[in-house]
Amino acid sequence: MPLQRRLPKRGFTNNFKTNFALIKIKDLDLFDADTEVGTQELLDKGLVKDLQTPVKLLGDGEMTKPLKLKVSKASKSAQAKLEAAGGVLALTEEKASGPAD
């Protein structure tokens, strides 16, 4: 019997998982105050690799400048830090990238 049939199958792979590009609050110091930041601006600064991947904002670090930010998702701590600095967060709707029915 071949080896792959003798070994047990383990784990589970979710085909519908959405992978996010993770951006930290401390990475946003590259931008000037009161700048409108979207996926294209993050791509220009080298913080994300492509425009198709949804972006999630994480609350690691401190926010020093108010920004107008458009991302797909944000953690509660990141949202609180952005609003405490005087910034505005807009969440965009991303379509799920899974197999079509």
PDB file of N, CA and C in Angstrom:
ATOM      1  N   MET A   1       0.850  -1.175   0.000  1.00  0.00           N
ATOM      2  CA  MET A   1       0.000   0.000   0.000  1.00  0.00           C
ATOM      3  C   MET A   1       0.896   1.239   0.000  1.00  0.00           C
ATOM      4  N   PRO A   2       0.572   2.266  -0.789  1.00  0.00           N
ATOM      5  CA  PRO A   2       1.392   3.481  -0.842  1.00  0.00           C
ATOM      6  C   PRO A   2       1.412   4.223   0.499  1.00  0.00           C
ATOM      7  N   LEU A   3       2.479   4.980   0.715  1.00  0.00           N
ATOM      8  CA  LEU A   3       2.674   5.678   1.989  1.00  0.00           C
ATOM      9  C   LEU A   3       1.547   6.674   2.270  1.00  0.00           C
ATOM     10  N   GLN A   4       1.080   7.423   1.264  1.00  0.00           N
ATOM     11  CA  GLN A   4       0.048   8.431   1.511  1.00  0.00           C
ATOM     12  C   GLN A   4      -1.282   7.813   1.928  1.00  0.00           C
ATOM     13  N   ARG A   5      -1.506   6.559   1.649  1.00  0.00           N
ATOM     14  CA  ARG A   5      -2.719   5.890   2.110  1.00  0.00           C
ATOM     15  C   ARG A   5      -2.546   5.293   3.499  1.00  0.00           C
ATOM     16  N   ARG A   6      -1.324   5.049   3.913  1.00  0.00           N
ATOM     17  CA  ARG A   6      -1.066   4.490   5.240  1.00  0.00           C
ATOM     18  C   ARG A   6      -1.045   5.560   6.334  1.00  0.00           C
ATOM     19  N   LEU A   7      -0.694   6.768   5.972  1.00  0.00           N
ATOM     20  CA  LEU A   7      -0.619   7.846   6.957  1.00  0.00           C
ATOM     21  C   LEU A   7      -2.005   8.432   7.196  1.00  0.00           C
ATOM     22  N   PRO A   8      -2.307   8.860   8.445  1.00  0.00           N
ATOM     23  CA  PRO A   8      -3.634   9.426   8.721  1.00  0.00           C
ATOM     24  C   PRO A   8      -3.782  10.831   8.127  1.00  0.00           C
ATOM     25  N   LYS A   9      -4.984  11.141   7.730  1.00  0.00           N
ATOM     26  CA  LYS A   9      -5.301  12.485   7.251  1.00  0.00           C
ATOM     27  C   LYS A   9      -5.629  13.340   8.474  1.00  0.00           C
ATOM     28  N   ARG A  10      -4.991  14.487   8.584  1.00  0.00           N
ATOM     29  CA  ARG A  10      -5.192  15.336   9.756  1.00  0.00           C
ATOM     30  C   ARG A  10      -5.541  16.758   9.329  1.00  0.00           C
ATOM     31  N   GLY A  11      -6.311  17.411  10.185  1.00  0.00           N
ATOM     32  CA  GLY A  11      -6.580  18.827  10.001  1.00  0.00           C
ATOM     33  C   GLY A  11      -7.745  19.116   9.077  1.00  0.00           C
ATOM     34  N   PHE A  12      -7.932  20.392   8.857  1.00  0.00           N
ATOM     35  CA  PHE A  12      -9.029  20.898   8.044  1.00  0.00           C
ATOM     36  C   PHE A  12      -8.560  22.152   7.334  1.00  0.00           C
ATOM     37  N   THR A  13      -8.895  22.301   6.089  1.00  0.00           N
ATOM     38  CA  THR A  13      -8.563  23.490   5.325  1.00  0.00           C
ATOM     39  C   THR A  13      -9.853  24.196   4.937  1.00  0.00           C
ATOM     40  N   ASN A  14     -10.009  25.435   5.398  1.00  0.00           N
ATOM     41  CA  ASN A  14     -11.197  26.210   5.095  1.00  0.00           C
ATOM     42  C   ASN A  14     -11.006  26.891   3.741  1.00  0.00           C
ATOM     43  N   ASN A  15     -11.799  26.512   2.757  1.00  0.00           N
ATOM     44  CA  ASN A  15     -11.688  27.088   1.413  1.00  0.00           C
ATOM     45  C   ASN A  15     -12.280  28.489   1.326  1.00  0.00           C
ATOM     46  N   PHE A  16     -13.028  28.914   2.335  1.00  0.00           N
ATOM     47  CA  PHE A  16     -13.708  30.203   2.298  1.00  0.00           C
ATOM     48  C   PHE A  16     -13.040  31.246   3.182  1.00  0.00           C
ATOM     49  N   LYS A  17     -11.846  30.972   3.670  1.00  0.00           N
ATOM     50  CA  LYS A  17     -11.119  31.895   4.541  1.00  0.00           C
ATOM     51  C   LYS A  17     -10.702  33.140   3.754  1.00  0.00           C
ATOM     52  N   THR A  18     -10.839  34.294   4.388  1.00  0.00           N
ATOM     53  CA  THR A  18     -10.413  35.552   3.791  1.00  0.00           C
ATOM     54  C   THR A  18      -9.094  35.964   4.420  1.00  0.00           C
ATOM     55  N   ASN A  19      -8.073  36.132   3.603  1.00  0.00           N
ATOM     56  CA  ASN A  19      -6.770  36.580   4.088  1.00  0.00           C
ATOM     57  C   ASN A  19      -6.699  38.097   3.989  1.00  0.00           C
ATOM     58  N   PHE A  20      -6.244  38.736   5.069  1.00  0.00           N
ATOM     59  CA  PHE A  20      -6.165  40.188   5.122  1.00  0.00           C
ATOM     60  C   PHE A  20      -4.710  40.635   5.103  1.00  0.00           C
ATOM     61  N   ALA A  21      -4.473  41.810   4.547  1.00  0.00           N
ATOM     62  CA  ALA A  21      -3.196  42.488   4.695  1.00  0.00           C
ATOM     63  C   ALA A  21      -3.282  43.255   6.010  1.00  0.00           C
ATOM     64  N   LEU A  22      -2.370  42.987   6.936  1.00  0.00           N
ATOM     65  CA  LEU A  22      -2.424  43.576   8.270  1.00  0.00           C
ATOM     66  C   LEU A  22      -1.586  44.847   8.333  1.00  0.00           C
ATOM     67  N   ILE A  23      -2.197  45.940   8.788  1.00  0.00           N
ATOM     68  CA  ILE A  23      -1.531  47.221   8.942  1.00  0.00           C
ATOM     69  C   ILE A  23      -1.644  47.624  10.404  1.00  0.00           C
ATOM     70  N   LYS A  24      -0.548  48.073  10.998  1.00  0.00           N
ATOM     71  CA  LYS A  24      -0.554  48.501  12.394  1.00  0.00           C
ATOM     72  C   LYS A  24      -0.681  50.022  12.466  1.00  0.00           C
ATOM     73  N   ILE A  25      -1.230  50.507  13.571  1.00  0.00           N
ATOM     74  CA  ILE A  25      -1.413  51.944  13.787  1.00  0.00           C
ATOM     75  C   ILE A  25      -0.079  52.678  13.673  1.00  0.00           C
ATOM     76  N   LYS A  26       0.991  52.082  14.208  1.00  0.00           N
ATOM     77  CA  LYS A  26       2.291  52.758  14.192  1.00  0.00           C
ATOM     78  C   LYS A  26       2.849  52.911  12.779  1.00  0.00           C
ATOM     79  N   ASP A  27       2.385  52.102  11.812  1.00  0.00           N
ATOM     80  CA  ASP A  27       2.839  52.219  10.429  1.00  0.00           C
ATOM     81  C   ASP A  27       2.249  53.436   9.724  1.00  0.00           C
ATOM     82  N   LEU A  28       1.187  54.009  10.277  1.00  0.00           N
ATOM     83  CA  LEU A  28       0.510  55.127   9.622  1.00  0.00           C
ATOM     84  C   LEU A  28       1.193  56.472   9.861  1.00  0.00           C
ATOM     85  N   ASP A  29       2.318  56.488  10.598  1.00  0.00           N
ATOM     86  CA  ASP A  29       3.059  57.738  10.806  1.00  0.00           C
ATOM     87  C   ASP A  29       3.741  58.225   9.529  1.00  0.00           C
ATOM     88  N   LEU A  30       3.745  57.411   8.480  1.00  0.00           N
ATOM     89  CA  LEU A  30       4.324  57.818   7.202  1.00  0.00           C
ATOM     90  C   LEU A  30       3.512  58.911   6.515  1.00  0.00           C
ATOM     91  N   PHE A  31       2.242  59.022   6.888  1.00  0.00           N
ATOM     92  CA  PHE A  31       1.333  59.951   6.223  1.00  0.00           C
ATOM     93  C   PHE A  31       1.248  61.267   6.983  1.00  0.00           C
ATOM     94  N   ASP A  32       0.974  62.343   6.245  1.00  0.00           N
ATOM     95  CA  ASP A  32       0.796  63.664   6.849  1.00  0.00           C
ATOM     96  C   ASP A  32      -0.559  63.730   7.549  1.00  0.00           C
ATOM     97  N   ALA A  33      -0.701  64.703   8.446  1.00  0.00           N
ATOM     98  CA  ALA A  33      -1.951  64.880   9.181  1.00  0.00           C
ATOM     99  C   ALA A  33      -3.086  65.254   8.226  1.00  0.00           C
ATOM    100  N   ASP A  34      -4.298  64.818   8.533  1.00  0.00           N
ATOM    101  CA  ASP A  34      -5.523  65.080   7.776  1.00  0.00           C
ATOM    102  C   ASP A  34      -5.451  64.578   6.333  1.00  0.00           C
ATOM    103  N   THR A  35      -4.724  63.497   6.107  1.00  0.00           N
ATOM    104  CA  THR A  35      -4.638  62.885   4.787  1.00  0.00           C
ATOM    105  C   THR A  35      -5.686  61.792   4.677  1.00  0.00           C
ATOM    106  N   GLU A  36      -6.285  61.669   3.497  1.00  0.00           N
ATOM    107  CA  GLU A  36      -7.226  60.593   3.249  1.00  0.00           C
ATOM    108  C   GLU A  36      -6.431  59.390   2.749  1.00  0.00           C
ATOM    109  N   VAL A  37      -6.476  58.300   3.507  1.00  0.00           N
ATOM    110  CA  VAL A  37      -5.655  57.119   3.224  1.00  0.00           C
ATOM    111  C   VAL A  37      -6.562  55.953   2.857  1.00  0.00           C
ATOM    112  N   GLY A  38      -6.333  55.413   1.670  1.00  0.00           N
ATOM    113  CA  GLY A  38      -7.051  54.231   1.211  1.00  0.00           C
ATOM    114  C   GLY A  38      -6.054  53.155   0.808  1.00  0.00           C
ATOM    115  N   THR A  39      -6.548  52.146   0.127  1.00  0.00           N
ATOM    116  CA  THR A  39      -5.695  51.037  -0.268  1.00  0.00           C
ATOM    117  C   THR A  39      -4.625  51.475  -1.263  1.00  0.00           C
ATOM    118  N   GLN A  40      -4.955  52.373  -2.157  1.00  0.00           N
ATOM    119  CA  GLN A  40      -3.982  52.842  -3.147  1.00  0.00           C
ATOM    120  C   GLN A  40      -2.827  53.586  -2.473  1.00  0.00           C
ATOM    121  N   GLU A  41      -3.105  54.405  -1.495  1.00  0.00           N
ATOM    122  CA  GLU A  41      -2.059  55.141  -0.782  1.00  0.00           C
ATOM    123  C   GLU A  41      -1.176  54.187   0.028  1.00  0.00           C
ATOM    124  N   LEU A  42      -1.796  53.156   0.614  1.00  0.00           N
ATOM    125  CA  LEU A  42      -1.016  52.150   1.343  1.00  0.00           C
ATOM    126  C   LEU A  42      -0.107  51.373   0.389  1.00  0.00           C
ATOM    127  N   LEU A  43      -0.583  51.112  -0.819  1.00  0.00           N
ATOM    128  CA  LEU A  43       0.228  50.433  -1.831  1.00  0.00           C
ATOM    129  C   LEU A  43       1.399  51.307  -2.267  1.00  0.00           C
ATOM    130  N   ASP A  44       1.152  52.606  -2.429  1.00  0.00           N
ATOM    131  CA  ASP A  44       2.219  53.529  -2.837  1.00  0.00           C
ATOM    132  C   ASP A  44       3.334  53.619  -1.803  1.00  0.00           C
ATOM    133  N   LYS A  45       2.994  53.514  -0.520  1.00  0.00           N
ATOM    134  CA  LYS A  45       3.994  53.578   0.559  1.00  0.00           C
ATOM    135  C   LYS A  45       4.632  52.221   0.833  1.00  0.00           C
ATOM    136  N   GLY A  46       4.142  51.151   0.195  1.00  0.00           N
ATOM    137  CA  GLY A  46       4.716  49.825   0.376  1.00  0.00           C
ATOM    138  C   GLY A  46       4.189  49.067   1.567  1.00  0.00           C
ATOM    139  N   LEU A  47       3.048  49.469   2.114  1.00  0.00           N
ATOM    140  CA  LEU A  47       2.485  48.790   3.280  1.00  0.00           C
ATOM    141  C   LEU A  47       1.622  47.590   2.896  1.00  0.00           C
ATOM    142  N   VAL A  48       1.078  47.574   1.689  1.00  0.00           N
ATOM    143  CA  VAL A  48       0.346  46.416   1.175  1.00  0.00           C
ATOM    144  C   VAL A  48       0.950  46.034  -0.175  1.00  0.00           C
ATOM    145  N   LYS A  49       0.727  44.785  -0.572  1.00  0.00           N
ATOM    146  CA  LYS A  49       1.357  44.292  -1.795  1.00  0.00           C
ATOM    147  C   LYS A  49       0.474  44.388  -3.030  1.00  0.00           C
ATOM    148  N   ASP A  50      -0.846  44.308  -2.858  1.00  0.00           N
ATOM    149  CA  ASP A  50      -1.731  44.442  -4.018  1.00  0.00           C
ATOM    150  C   ASP A  50      -3.056  45.066  -3.594  1.00  0.00           C
ATOM    151  N   LEU A  51      -3.814  45.516  -4.579  1.00  0.00           N
ATOM    152  CA  LEU A  51      -5.081  46.201  -4.311  1.00  0.00           C
ATOM    153  C   LEU A  51      -6.228  45.234  -4.061  1.00  0.00           C
ATOM    154  N   GLN A  52      -6.071  43.966  -4.434  1.00  0.00           N
ATOM    155  CA  GLN A  52      -7.158  43.001  -4.318  1.00  0.00           C
ATOM    156  C   GLN A  52      -7.329  42.469  -2.900  1.00  0.00           C
ATOM    157  N   THR A  53      -6.273  42.478  -2.091  1.00  0.00           N
ATOM    158  CA  THR A  53      -6.331  41.936  -0.736  1.00  0.00           C
ATOM    159  C   THR A  53      -6.995  42.941   0.196  1.00  0.00           C
ATOM    160  N   PRO A  54      -8.011  42.523   0.965  1.00  0.00           N
ATOM    161  CA  PRO A  54      -8.625  43.444   1.927  1.00  0.00           C
ATOM    162  C   PRO A  54      -7.643  43.798   3.049  1.00  0.00           C
ATOM    163  N   VAL A  55      -7.797  44.984   3.626  1.00  0.00           N
ATOM    164  CA  VAL A  55      -6.865  45.499   4.623  1.00  0.00           C
ATOM    165  C   VAL A  55      -7.536  45.524   5.985  1.00  0.00           C
ATOM    166  N   LYS A  56      -6.816  45.040   7.015  1.00  0.00           N
ATOM    167  CA  LYS A  56      -7.304  45.097   8.389  1.00  0.00           C
ATOM    168  C   LYS A  56      -6.340  45.937   9.205  1.00  0.00           C
ATOM    169  N   LEU A  57      -6.876  46.878   9.979  1.00  0.00           N
ATOM    170  CA  LEU A  57      -6.086  47.764  10.826  1.00  0.00           C
ATOM    171  C   LEU A  57      -6.008  47.190  12.236  1.00  0.00           C
ATOM    172  N   LEU A  58      -4.779  47.058  12.749  1.00  0.00           N
ATOM    173  CA  LEU A  58      -4.555  46.546  14.097  1.00  0.00           C
ATOM    174  C   LEU A  58      -4.088  47.671  15.001  1.00  0.00           C
ATOM    175  N   GLY A  59      -4.342  47.565  16.295  1.00  0.00           N
ATOM    176  CA  GLY A  59      -4.086  48.646  17.244  1.00  0.00           C
ATOM    177  C   GLY A  59      -2.719  48.617  17.899  1.00  0.00           C
ATOM    178  N   ASP A  60      -1.694  48.136  17.225  1.00  0.00           N
ATOM    179  CA  ASP A  60      -0.349  48.073  17.795  1.00  0.00           C
ATOM    180  C   ASP A  60       0.361  49.408  17.590  1.00  0.00           C
ATOM    181  N   GLY A  61       0.743  50.071  18.661  1.00  0.00           N
ATOM    182  CA  GLY A  61       1.429  51.352  18.574  1.00  0.00           C
ATOM    183  C   GLY A  61       0.526  52.496  18.985  1.00  0.00           C
ATOM    184  N   GLU A  62       1.004  53.706  18.754  1.00  0.00           N
ATOM    185  CA  GLU A  62       0.254  54.916  19.111  1.00  0.00           C
ATOM    186  C   GLU A  62      -0.016  55.748  17.872  1.00  0.00           C
ATOM    187  N   MET A  63      -1.165  56.394  17.871  1.00  0.00           N
ATOM    188  CA  MET A  63      -1.570  57.264  16.768  1.00  0.00           C
ATOM    189  C   MET A  63      -1.270  58.697  17.170  1.00  0.00           C
ATOM    190  N   THR A  64      -0.511  59.419  16.334  1.00  0.00           N
ATOM    191  CA  THR A  64      -0.135  60.785  16.671  1.00  0.00           C
ATOM    192  C   THR A  64      -0.794  61.824  15.780  1.00  0.00           C
ATOM    193  N   LYS A  65      -1.305  61.414  14.611  1.00  0.00           N
ATOM    194  CA  LYS A  65      -1.883  62.355  13.654  1.00  0.00           C
ATOM    195  C   LYS A  65      -3.312  61.946  13.313  1.00  0.00           C
ATOM    196  N   PRO A  66      -4.186  62.913  13.105  1.00  0.00           N
ATOM    197  CA  PRO A  66      -5.533  62.561  12.651  1.00  0.00           C
ATOM    198  C   PRO A  66      -5.515  62.216  11.161  1.00  0.00           C
ATOM    199  N   LEU A  67      -6.097  61.077  10.797  1.00  0.00           N
ATOM    200  CA  LEU A  67      -6.160  60.637   9.410  1.00  0.00           C
ATOM    201  C   LEU A  67      -7.580  60.233   9.061  1.00  0.00           C
ATOM    202  N   LYS A  68      -7.902  60.287   7.780  1.00  0.00           N
ATOM    203  CA  LYS A  68      -9.158  59.763   7.262  1.00  0.00           C
ATOM    204  C   LYS A  68      -8.799  58.442   6.592  1.00  0.00           C
ATOM    205  N   LEU A  69      -9.194  57.335   7.211  1.00  0.00           N
ATOM    206  CA  LEU A  69      -8.737  56.018   6.803  1.00  0.00           C
ATOM    207  C   LEU A  69      -9.873  55.177   6.257  1.00  0.00           C
ATOM    208  N   LYS A  70      -9.649  54.514   5.115  1.00  0.00           N
ATOM    209  CA  LYS A  70     -10.618  53.607   4.506  1.00  0.00           C
ATOM    210  C   LYS A  70      -9.988  52.225   4.449  1.00  0.00           C
ATOM    211  N   VAL A  71     -10.501  51.301   5.278  1.00  0.00           N
ATOM    212  CA  VAL A  71     -10.012  49.921   5.307  1.00  0.00           C
ATOM    213  C   VAL A  71     -11.201  48.971   5.331  1.00  0.00           C
ATOM    214  N   SER A  72     -10.929  47.681   5.164  1.00  0.00           N
ATOM    215  CA  SER A  72     -11.992  46.677   5.162  1.00  0.00           C
ATOM    216  C   SER A  72     -12.463  46.335   6.562  1.00  0.00           C
ATOM    217  N   LYS A  73     -11.510  46.208   7.497  1.00  0.00           N
ATOM    218  CA  LYS A  73     -11.820  45.861   8.880  1.00  0.00           C
ATOM    219  C   LYS A  73     -10.866  46.595   9.795  1.00  0.00           C
ATOM    220  N   ALA A  74     -11.253  46.721  11.066  1.00  0.00           N
ATOM    221  CA  ALA A  74     -10.377  47.330  12.063  1.00  0.00           C
ATOM    222  C   ALA A  74     -10.695  46.726  13.422  1.00  0.00           C
ATOM    223  N   SER A  75      -9.665  46.541  14.233  1.00  0.00           N
ATOM    224  CA  SER A  75      -9.887  46.047  15.586  1.00  0.00           C
ATOM    225  C   SER A  75     -10.476  47.173  16.430  1.00  0.00           C
ATOM    226  N   LYS A  76     -11.085  46.811  17.545  1.00  0.00           N
ATOM    227  CA  LYS A  76     -11.705  47.818  18.404  1.00  0.00           C
ATOM    228  C   LYS A  76     -10.668  48.763  18.991  1.00  0.00           C
ATOM    229  N   SER A  77      -9.491  48.234  19.348  1.00  0.00           N
ATOM    230  CA  SER A  77      -8.449  49.091  19.915  1.00  0.00           C
ATOM    231  C   SER A  77      -7.898  50.056  18.861  1.00  0.00           C
ATOM    232  N   ALA A  78      -7.786  49.610  17.619  1.00  0.00           N
ATOM    233  CA  ALA A  78      -7.314  50.486  16.551  1.00  0.00           C
ATOM    234  C   ALA A  78      -8.326  51.588  16.273  1.00  0.00           C
ATOM    235  N   GLN A  79      -9.593  51.233  16.279  1.00  0.00           N
ATOM    236  CA  GLN A  79     -10.641  52.220  16.045  1.00  0.00           C
ATOM    237  C   GLN A  79     -10.658  53.258  17.163  1.00  0.00           C
ATOM    238  N   ALA A  80     -10.484  52.817  18.402  1.00  0.00           N
ATOM    239  CA  ALA A  80     -10.476  53.741  19.542  1.00  0.00           C
ATOM    240  C   ALA A  80      -9.268  54.679  19.477  1.00  0.00           C
ATOM    241  N   LYS A  81      -8.097  54.171  19.120  1.00  0.00           N
ATOM    242  CA  LYS A  81      -6.900  54.999  19.030  1.00  0.00           C
ATOM    243  C   LYS A  81      -7.002  56.015  17.895  1.00  0.00           C
ATOM    244  N   LEU A  82      -7.577  55.597  16.769  1.00  0.00           N
ATOM    245  CA  LEU A  82      -7.732  56.506  15.631  1.00  0.00           C
ATOM    246  C   LEU A  82      -8.705  57.627  15.968  1.00  0.00           C
ATOM    247  N   GLU A  83      -9.810  57.306  16.604  1.00  0.00           N
ATOM    248  CA  GLU A  83     -10.798  58.325  16.955  1.00  0.00           C
ATOM    249  C   GLU A  83     -10.292  59.227  18.082  1.00  0.00           C
ATOM    250  N   ALA A  84      -9.463  58.693  18.989  1.00  0.00           N
ATOM    251  CA  ALA A  84      -8.890  59.510  20.059  1.00  0.00           C
ATOM    252  C   ALA A  84      -7.901  60.536  19.503  1.00  0.00           C
ATOM    253  N   ALA A  85      -7.255  60.209  18.396  1.00  0.00           N
ATOM    254  CA  ALA A  85      -6.317  61.139  17.765  1.00  0.00           C
ATOM    255  C   ALA A  85      -7.037  62.131  16.858  1.00  0.00           C
ATOM    256  N   GLY A  86      -8.347  62.002  16.714  1.00  0.00           N
ATOM    257  CA  GLY A  86      -9.110  62.930  15.878  1.00  0.00           C
ATOM    258  C   GLY A  86      -9.313  62.443  14.461  1.00  0.00           C
ATOM    259  N   GLY A  87      -9.014  61.185  14.198  1.00  0.00           N
ATOM    260  CA  GLY A  87      -9.159  60.632  12.861  1.00  0.00           C
ATOM    261  C   GLY A  87     -10.549  60.086  12.613  1.00  0.00           C
ATOM    262  N   VAL A  88     -10.794  59.715  11.355  1.00  0.00           N
ATOM    263  CA  VAL A  88     -12.083  59.184  10.936  1.00  0.00           C
ATOM    264  C   VAL A  88     -11.831  57.838  10.262  1.00  0.00           C
ATOM    265  N   LEU A  89     -12.625  56.831  10.631  1.00  0.00           N
ATOM    266  CA  LEU A  89     -12.496  55.498  10.056  1.00  0.00           C
ATOM    267  C   LEU A  89     -13.727  55.187   9.222  1.00  0.00           C
ATOM    268  N   ALA A  90     -13.495  54.777   7.976  1.00  0.00           N
ATOM    269  CA  ALA A  90     -14.572  54.341   7.091  1.00  0.00           C
ATOM    270  C   ALA A  90     -14.293  52.903   6.686  1.00  0.00           C
ATOM    271  N   LEU A  91     -15.242  52.015   6.963  1.00  0.00           N
ATOM    272  CA  LEU A  91     -15.081  50.613   6.601  1.00  0.00           C
ATOM    273  C   LEU A  91     -15.697  50.379   5.237  1.00  0.00           C
ATOM    274  N   THR A  92     -14.952  49.735   4.347  1.00  0.00           N
ATOM    275  CA  THR A  92     -15.426  49.456   2.998  1.00  0.00           C
ATOM    276  C   THR A  92     -15.965  48.045   2.932  1.00  0.00           C
ATOM    277  N   GLU A  93     -16.899  47.804   2.040  1.00  0.00           N
ATOM    278  CA  GLU A  93     -17.451  46.471   1.833  1.00  0.00           C
ATOM    279  C   GLU A  93     -16.590  45.748   0.819  1.00  0.00           C
ATOM    280  N   GLU A  94     -16.086  44.594   1.214  1.00  0.00           N
ATOM    281  CA  GLU A  94     -15.300  43.756   0.322  1.00  0.00           C
ATOM    282  C   GLU A  94     -16.115  42.516  -0.004  1.00  0.00           C
ATOM    283  N   LYS A  95     -16.105  42.117  -1.268  1.00  0.00           N
ATOM    284  CA  LYS A  95     -16.794  40.907  -1.643  1.00  0.00           C
ATOM    285  C   LYS A  95     -15.959  39.709  -1.224  1.00  0.00           C
ATOM    286  N   ALA A  96     -16.645  38.670  -0.814  1.00  0.00           N
ATOM    287  CA  ALA A  96     -15.943  37.440  -0.408  1.00  0.00           C
ATOM    288  C   ALA A  96     -15.285  36.814  -1.631  1.00  0.00           C
ATOM    289  N   SER A  97     -14.050  36.369  -1.467  1.00  0.00           N
ATOM    290  CA  SER A  97     -13.324  35.768  -2.581  1.00  0.00           C
ATOM    291  C   SER A  97     -13.276  34.263  -2.396  1.00  0.00           C
ATOM    292  N   GLY A  98     -14.396  33.622  -2.639  1.00  0.00           N
ATOM    293  CA  GLY A  98     -14.495  32.182  -2.508  1.00  0.00           C
ATOM    294  C   GLY A  98     -15.032  31.581  -3.795  1.00  0.00           C
ATOM    295  N   PRO A  99     -15.207  30.281  -3.826  1.00  0.00           N
ATOM    296  CA  PRO A  99     -15.761  29.651  -5.021  1.00  0.00           C
ATOM    297  C   PRO A  99     -17.184  30.111  -5.287  1.00  0.00           C
ATOM    298  N   ALA A 100     -17.513  30.297  -6.538  1.00  0.00           N
ATOM    299  CA  ALA A 100     -18.857  30.734  -6.930  1.00  0.00           C
ATOM    300  C   ALA A 100     -19.815  29.556  -6.856  1.00  0.00           C
ATOM    301  N   ASP A 101     -21.090  29.848  -6.539  1.00  0.00           N
ATOM    302  CA  ASP A 101     -22.090  28.775  -6.461  1.00  0.00           C
ATOM    303  C   ASP A 101     -22.577  28.408  -7.835  1.00  0.00           C
TER     304      ASP A 101
END
